[in-house]
Amino acid sequence: MTNAAPSPSPLAVVRTVADLRATVRDWKRQGLSVGMVPTMGALHEGHLTLVREAARRADRVVASNFVNPTQFAAHEDLDKYPRQQGQDARLLAGAGCHLMFAPSAQEMYPEGFATSIAVGGPALGLEGDFRPQMFGGVALVVTKLFNQVQPDIAVFGEKDYQQLMVIRRFVRDLDLPIEIVGAPTERDAHGLALSSRNAYLSETELASARQLNGILAQAGAEAASGRLLPDVEREACTALLKTGFERVDYVAIRRAEDLGVFRNDLVDAPARILAAAWLGTTRLIDNMAI
């Protein structure tokens, strides 16, 4: 008879800023470094990879679990965004997290809350055109979380590459003493980027979604070979529509460093191809290096 592997200890969960700060303050009194992974919950292996990376770099790890209302427009999926905090806590414990911060909306945005953050630079264009409220909401909640936790490092996934660039920019601009780490996108066996929203896809839609990665890889290779970028981007959009995507918001090839547009429509520096497209009511995003 074999012994079963021990299950991880229950994860400590706090729901108030005061309790969060008390725990982190105790860690820092012991001289321990603190890493953070902000999430909106509904965790999958992609999130857990970020937690493991934070645990590799810091003595203690805090993961936030908060569906942030300020980054959703009125017509978006705030109400149906999946919420499963009990399961999330078990997954985090197994990945080496030490504390889950799961505040209410009232705790984060109490009555009378009246502050916003405006972001530019890498926030402009792409997602900024189609979801103009999002990056201001992301910057607001992440700044609050950074102030509440005061981590030494924070880990974000490259799947949301534009978001990662926005966070790096405002951390530099606001002189926040936090190292921002970007972790590679986790994918399934077919190359589809892991996302909480993948759960919305039907089997037919999932088959189409799994071709997104290959179409972007092909377009990236053509851009790297010296083809004009508008031609590459247009052909990638056409390929996505033929694959079963119903609408393509964008396929764009930009400078990897700052998401700036290439002059002369040719890749002459490290680049990133980014895309957003719809399958039914589900909007998928993906990107990869060129």
Coordinates of C-alpha atoms in Angstrom, one line a residue:
M1 CA 0.0 0.0 0.0
T2 CA 1.4 3.4 -1.0
N3 CA 1.1 6.5 1.0
A4 CA -0.8 9.3 -0.7
A5 CA 1.2 12.5 -1.3
P6 CA 0.4 15.1 1.5
S7 CA -2.0 17.8 0.4
P8 CA -0.9 21.4 0.8
S9 CA -1.8 23.2 4.0
P10 CA -4.9 25.4 3.8
L11 CA -3.9 28.8 2.4
A12 CA -4.3 31.8 4.6
V13 CA -6.9 34.2 3.2
V14 CA -7.4 37.8 4.2
R15 CA -10.1 40.2 3.0
T16 CA -9.2 43.5 4.5
V17 CA -6.3 45.9 3.8
A18 CA -5.5 46.0 7.5
D19 CA -5.1 42.3 7.8
L20 CA -3.1 42.1 4.6
R21 CA -0.7 44.8 5.9
A22 CA -0.3 43.2 9.3
T23 CA 0.8 39.9 7.7
V24 CA 3.2 41.5 5.3
R25 CA 4.6 43.8 8.0
D26 CA 5.4 40.7 10.1
W27 CA 7.2 39.1 7.2
K28 CA 9.3 42.2 6.6
R29 CA 10.2 42.4 10.3
Q30 CA 11.7 39.0 9.8
G31 CA 13.7 40.3 6.8
L32 CA 11.8 38.3 4.3
S33 CA 11.3 39.5 0.7
V34 CA 7.8 39.6 -0.7
G35 CA 6.6 38.8 -4.2
M36 CA 3.1 39.5 -5.6
V37 CA 0.9 38.0 -8.3
P38 CA -2.2 40.1 -9.0
T39 CA -5.1 38.0 -10.4
M40 CA -8.8 38.2 -11.0
G41 CA -9.2 34.6 -9.9
A42 CA -10.6 31.7 -11.9
L43 CA -7.0 30.4 -11.8
H44 CA -5.4 28.0 -14.3
E45 CA -1.9 26.7 -14.9
G46 CA -0.9 30.0 -16.4
H47 CA -1.5 31.8 -13.2
L48 CA 0.2 29.1 -11.1
T49 CA 3.3 29.5 -13.3
L50 CA 3.4 33.1 -12.2
V51 CA 3.1 32.1 -8.6
R52 CA 5.9 29.6 -8.9
E53 CA 8.1 32.2 -10.5
A54 CA 7.3 34.7 -7.7
A55 CA 8.1 32.0 -5.1
R56 CA 11.5 31.4 -6.9
R57 CA 12.4 35.0 -6.6
A58 CA 10.9 35.9 -3.1
D59 CA 10.6 34.4 0.3
R60 CA 6.9 35.0 0.6
V61 CA 4.2 35.3 -2.1
V62 CA 0.9 37.2 -2.0
A63 CA -1.7 36.5 -4.7
S64 CA -4.6 38.9 -5.0
N65 CA -8.0 37.5 -6.1
F66 CA -10.2 40.4 -7.1
V67 CA -12.4 40.9 -10.2
N68 CA -11.7 44.6 -10.7
P69 CA -14.8 46.5 -11.8
T70 CA -13.0 49.6 -13.0
Q71 CA -11.4 47.8 -16.0
F72 CA -14.8 46.6 -17.4
A73 CA -17.1 48.6 -19.6
A74 CA -20.8 48.4 -19.0
H75 CA -21.3 46.0 -21.9
E76 CA -18.5 43.6 -20.9
D77 CA -18.5 40.4 -18.9
L78 CA -18.0 41.6 -15.3
D79 CA -21.1 39.8 -13.9
K80 CA -20.4 36.5 -15.6
Y81 CA -16.6 36.5 -15.1
P82 CA -15.9 33.1 -13.4
R83 CA -15.5 33.2 -9.6
Q84 CA -14.2 30.2 -7.7
Q85 CA -12.2 31.4 -4.7
G86 CA -12.3 28.1 -2.8
Q87 CA -10.7 26.3 -5.7
D88 CA -8.4 29.1 -6.3
A89 CA -7.1 29.0 -2.7
R90 CA -6.4 25.3 -3.0
L91 CA -4.5 25.8 -6.3
L92 CA -2.5 28.7 -4.9
A93 CA -1.5 26.6 -1.9
G94 CA -0.2 23.9 -4.1
A95 CA 1.9 26.4 -6.2
G96 CA 3.7 27.8 -3.2
C97 CA 1.6 30.9 -2.4
H98 CA 1.6 32.0 1.2
L99 CA -1.4 34.4 1.3
M100 CA -4.4 35.2 -0.8
F101 CA -5.8 38.7 -0.6
A102 CA -9.5 38.5 -1.6
P103 CA -11.1 41.9 -0.9
S104 CA -14.7 42.9 -1.7
A105 CA -15.4 45.7 -4.1
Q106 CA -16.4 47.8 -1.1
E107 CA -13.0 47.2 0.5
M108 CA -11.1 48.3 -2.6
Y109 CA -13.5 51.1 -3.7
P110 CA -15.3 52.4 -0.6
E111 CA -18.2 54.8 -0.8
G112 CA -17.0 58.2 -2.0
F113 CA -14.0 56.8 -3.9
A114 CA -13.2 59.5 -6.5
T115 CA -9.6 58.9 -7.9
S116 CA -8.6 57.7 -11.3
I117 CA -5.3 57.2 -13.2
A118 CA -4.7 58.2 -16.8
V119 CA -2.1 56.3 -18.7
G120 CA -0.6 56.9 -22.1
G121 CA 2.4 55.6 -24.0
P122 CA 2.0 51.8 -24.5
A123 CA -1.7 52.1 -23.4
L124 CA -2.6 53.8 -26.6
G125 CA -3.9 51.8 -29.5
L126 CA -4.7 48.1 -29.8
E127 CA -6.6 47.2 -26.6
G128 CA -6.7 50.9 -25.8
D129 CA -8.8 51.5 -28.9
F130 CA -11.3 48.7 -28.3
R131 CA -11.4 48.8 -24.5
P132 CA -10.6 52.4 -23.7
Q133 CA -11.5 52.1 -20.0
M134 CA -9.3 49.1 -19.3
F135 CA -5.8 50.3 -18.8
G136 CA -6.8 53.2 -16.6
G137 CA -8.7 50.6 -14.4
V138 CA -5.8 48.2 -14.4
A139 CA -3.3 51.0 -13.5
L140 CA -5.6 52.1 -10.6
V141 CA -6.1 48.6 -9.1
V142 CA -2.5 47.6 -9.5
T143 CA -1.3 50.8 -8.0
K144 CA -3.6 50.2 -5.0
L145 CA -2.4 46.6 -4.7
F146 CA 1.2 47.7 -4.8
N147 CA 0.6 50.2 -2.1
Q148 CA -1.3 47.7 0.0
V149 CA 1.3 44.9 -0.3
Q150 CA 4.5 46.9 -1.0
P151 CA 6.1 43.9 -2.7
D152 CA 9.7 43.7 -3.8
I153 CA 8.7 42.0 -7.1
A154 CA 5.5 41.4 -9.0
V155 CA 5.0 38.8 -11.7
F156 CA 2.7 39.3 -14.7
G157 CA 2.1 37.1 -17.7
E158 CA 3.3 38.0 -21.2
K159 CA -0.1 36.8 -22.6
D160 CA -1.4 40.3 -21.7
Y161 CA 1.7 41.9 -23.3
Q162 CA 0.3 45.4 -23.7
Q163 CA -0.8 45.3 -20.0
L164 CA 2.7 44.3 -19.0
M165 CA 4.1 47.2 -21.0
V166 CA 1.6 49.6 -19.3
I167 CA 2.5 48.4 -15.9
R168 CA 6.2 48.6 -16.5
R169 CA 5.8 52.2 -17.8
F170 CA 3.7 53.5 -14.8
V171 CA 6.0 51.8 -12.3
R172 CA 8.9 53.6 -13.8
D173 CA 7.0 56.9 -14.1
L174 CA 5.8 56.8 -10.5
D175 CA 9.2 55.6 -9.1
L176 CA 7.7 52.6 -7.5
P177 CA 10.5 50.4 -6.0
I178 CA 9.1 47.1 -7.5
E179 CA 10.8 44.8 -10.0
I180 CA 8.2 43.8 -12.6
V181 CA 8.8 40.4 -14.0
G182 CA 7.2 39.1 -17.3
A183 CA 6.6 35.4 -17.5
P184 CA 6.2 33.5 -20.8
T185 CA 2.6 32.6 -21.9
E186 CA 1.4 29.2 -20.9
R187 CA -0.3 27.2 -23.7
D188 CA -2.2 24.0 -24.0
A189 CA -0.9 21.1 -26.1
H190 CA -2.4 22.7 -29.2
G191 CA -0.7 26.1 -28.6
L192 CA -3.8 27.9 -27.4
A193 CA -2.9 30.5 -24.7
L194 CA -4.4 29.6 -21.4
S195 CA -7.2 32.0 -20.3
S196 CA -10.0 32.0 -17.9
R197 CA -12.3 33.0 -20.8
N198 CA -11.5 29.8 -22.7
A199 CA -14.1 28.1 -20.5
Y200 CA -16.7 30.1 -22.5
L201 CA -15.8 28.3 -25.8
S202 CA -17.8 25.5 -27.4
E203 CA -16.0 22.6 -28.9
T204 CA -16.3 24.0 -32.4
E205 CA -15.0 27.4 -31.2
L206 CA -12.2 25.8 -29.3
A207 CA -11.0 24.1 -32.5
S208 CA -10.9 27.5 -34.2
A209 CA -9.2 29.1 -31.3
R210 CA -6.4 26.5 -31.3
Q211 CA -5.4 27.8 -34.8
L212 CA -4.7 31.3 -33.6
N213 CA -1.2 30.6 -32.4
G214 CA -0.2 29.0 -35.7
I215 CA -1.5 31.9 -37.8
L216 CA 0.3 34.4 -35.7
A217 CA 3.5 32.4 -35.9
Q218 CA 3.3 32.3 -39.7
A219 CA 2.6 36.0 -39.9
G220 CA 5.5 36.7 -37.6
A221 CA 7.9 34.7 -39.7
E222 CA 6.8 36.6 -42.8
A223 CA 7.3 39.9 -41.1
A224 CA 10.8 38.8 -40.0
S225 CA 11.6 37.9 -43.6
G226 CA 11.1 41.5 -44.7
R227 CA 7.5 41.6 -46.0
L228 CA 5.6 44.9 -45.6
L229 CA 3.7 44.8 -42.3
P230 CA 0.3 46.0 -43.6
D231 CA 0.3 43.1 -46.1
V232 CA 1.2 40.6 -43.3
E233 CA -1.3 42.0 -40.9
R234 CA -4.1 42.0 -43.5
E235 CA -3.4 38.4 -44.6
A236 CA -3.4 37.2 -41.0
C237 CA -6.8 38.8 -40.4
T238 CA -8.1 37.0 -43.5
A239 CA -6.7 33.7 -42.3
L240 CA -8.4 34.1 -38.9
L241 CA -11.8 34.7 -40.5
K242 CA -11.4 31.7 -42.7
T243 CA -10.5 29.6 -39.7
G244 CA -13.9 30.4 -38.0
F245 CA -13.3 33.7 -36.1
E246 CA -16.3 35.9 -36.6
R247 CA -14.5 39.2 -36.1
V248 CA -11.0 40.4 -35.8
D249 CA -10.4 43.6 -33.8
Y250 CA -6.7 43.7 -34.8
V251 CA -3.6 41.9 -35.8
A252 CA -0.7 44.3 -35.3
I253 CA 3.1 44.0 -35.4
R254 CA 4.8 46.5 -33.1
R255 CA 8.1 47.3 -31.5
A256 CA 8.6 44.9 -28.6
E257 CA 10.2 47.5 -26.4
D258 CA 7.4 50.0 -26.3
L259 CA 4.7 48.9 -28.8
G260 CA 5.6 51.7 -31.1
V261 CA 4.8 51.5 -34.8
F262 CA 7.7 50.5 -37.2
R263 CA 8.7 53.2 -39.6
N264 CA 8.7 52.2 -43.3
D265 CA 6.4 49.3 -42.5
L266 CA 9.4 46.9 -42.0
V267 CA 10.6 45.1 -38.9
D268 CA 14.0 46.5 -38.0
A269 CA 14.2 45.8 -34.3
P270 CA 12.8 43.2 -31.8
A271 CA 9.0 42.9 -32.5
R272 CA 5.8 41.5 -31.2
I273 CA 2.8 40.4 -33.1
L274 CA -0.5 41.0 -31.1
A275 CA -4.1 40.0 -32.0
A276 CA -7.6 40.1 -30.6
A277 CA -10.5 38.3 -32.3
W278 CA -14.0 37.0 -31.5
L279 CA -15.5 33.5 -31.4
G280 CA -19.1 33.9 -30.6
T281 CA -19.4 36.1 -27.5
T282 CA -15.8 35.3 -26.4
R283 CA -12.9 37.7 -27.2
L284 CA -9.5 36.1 -27.3
I285 CA -6.1 37.8 -27.3
D286 CA -2.7 36.5 -28.0
N287 CA 0.8 37.6 -28.9
M288 CA 4.3 36.3 -29.5
A289 CA 7.8 37.5 -30.1
I290 CA 9.1 38.0 -33.6

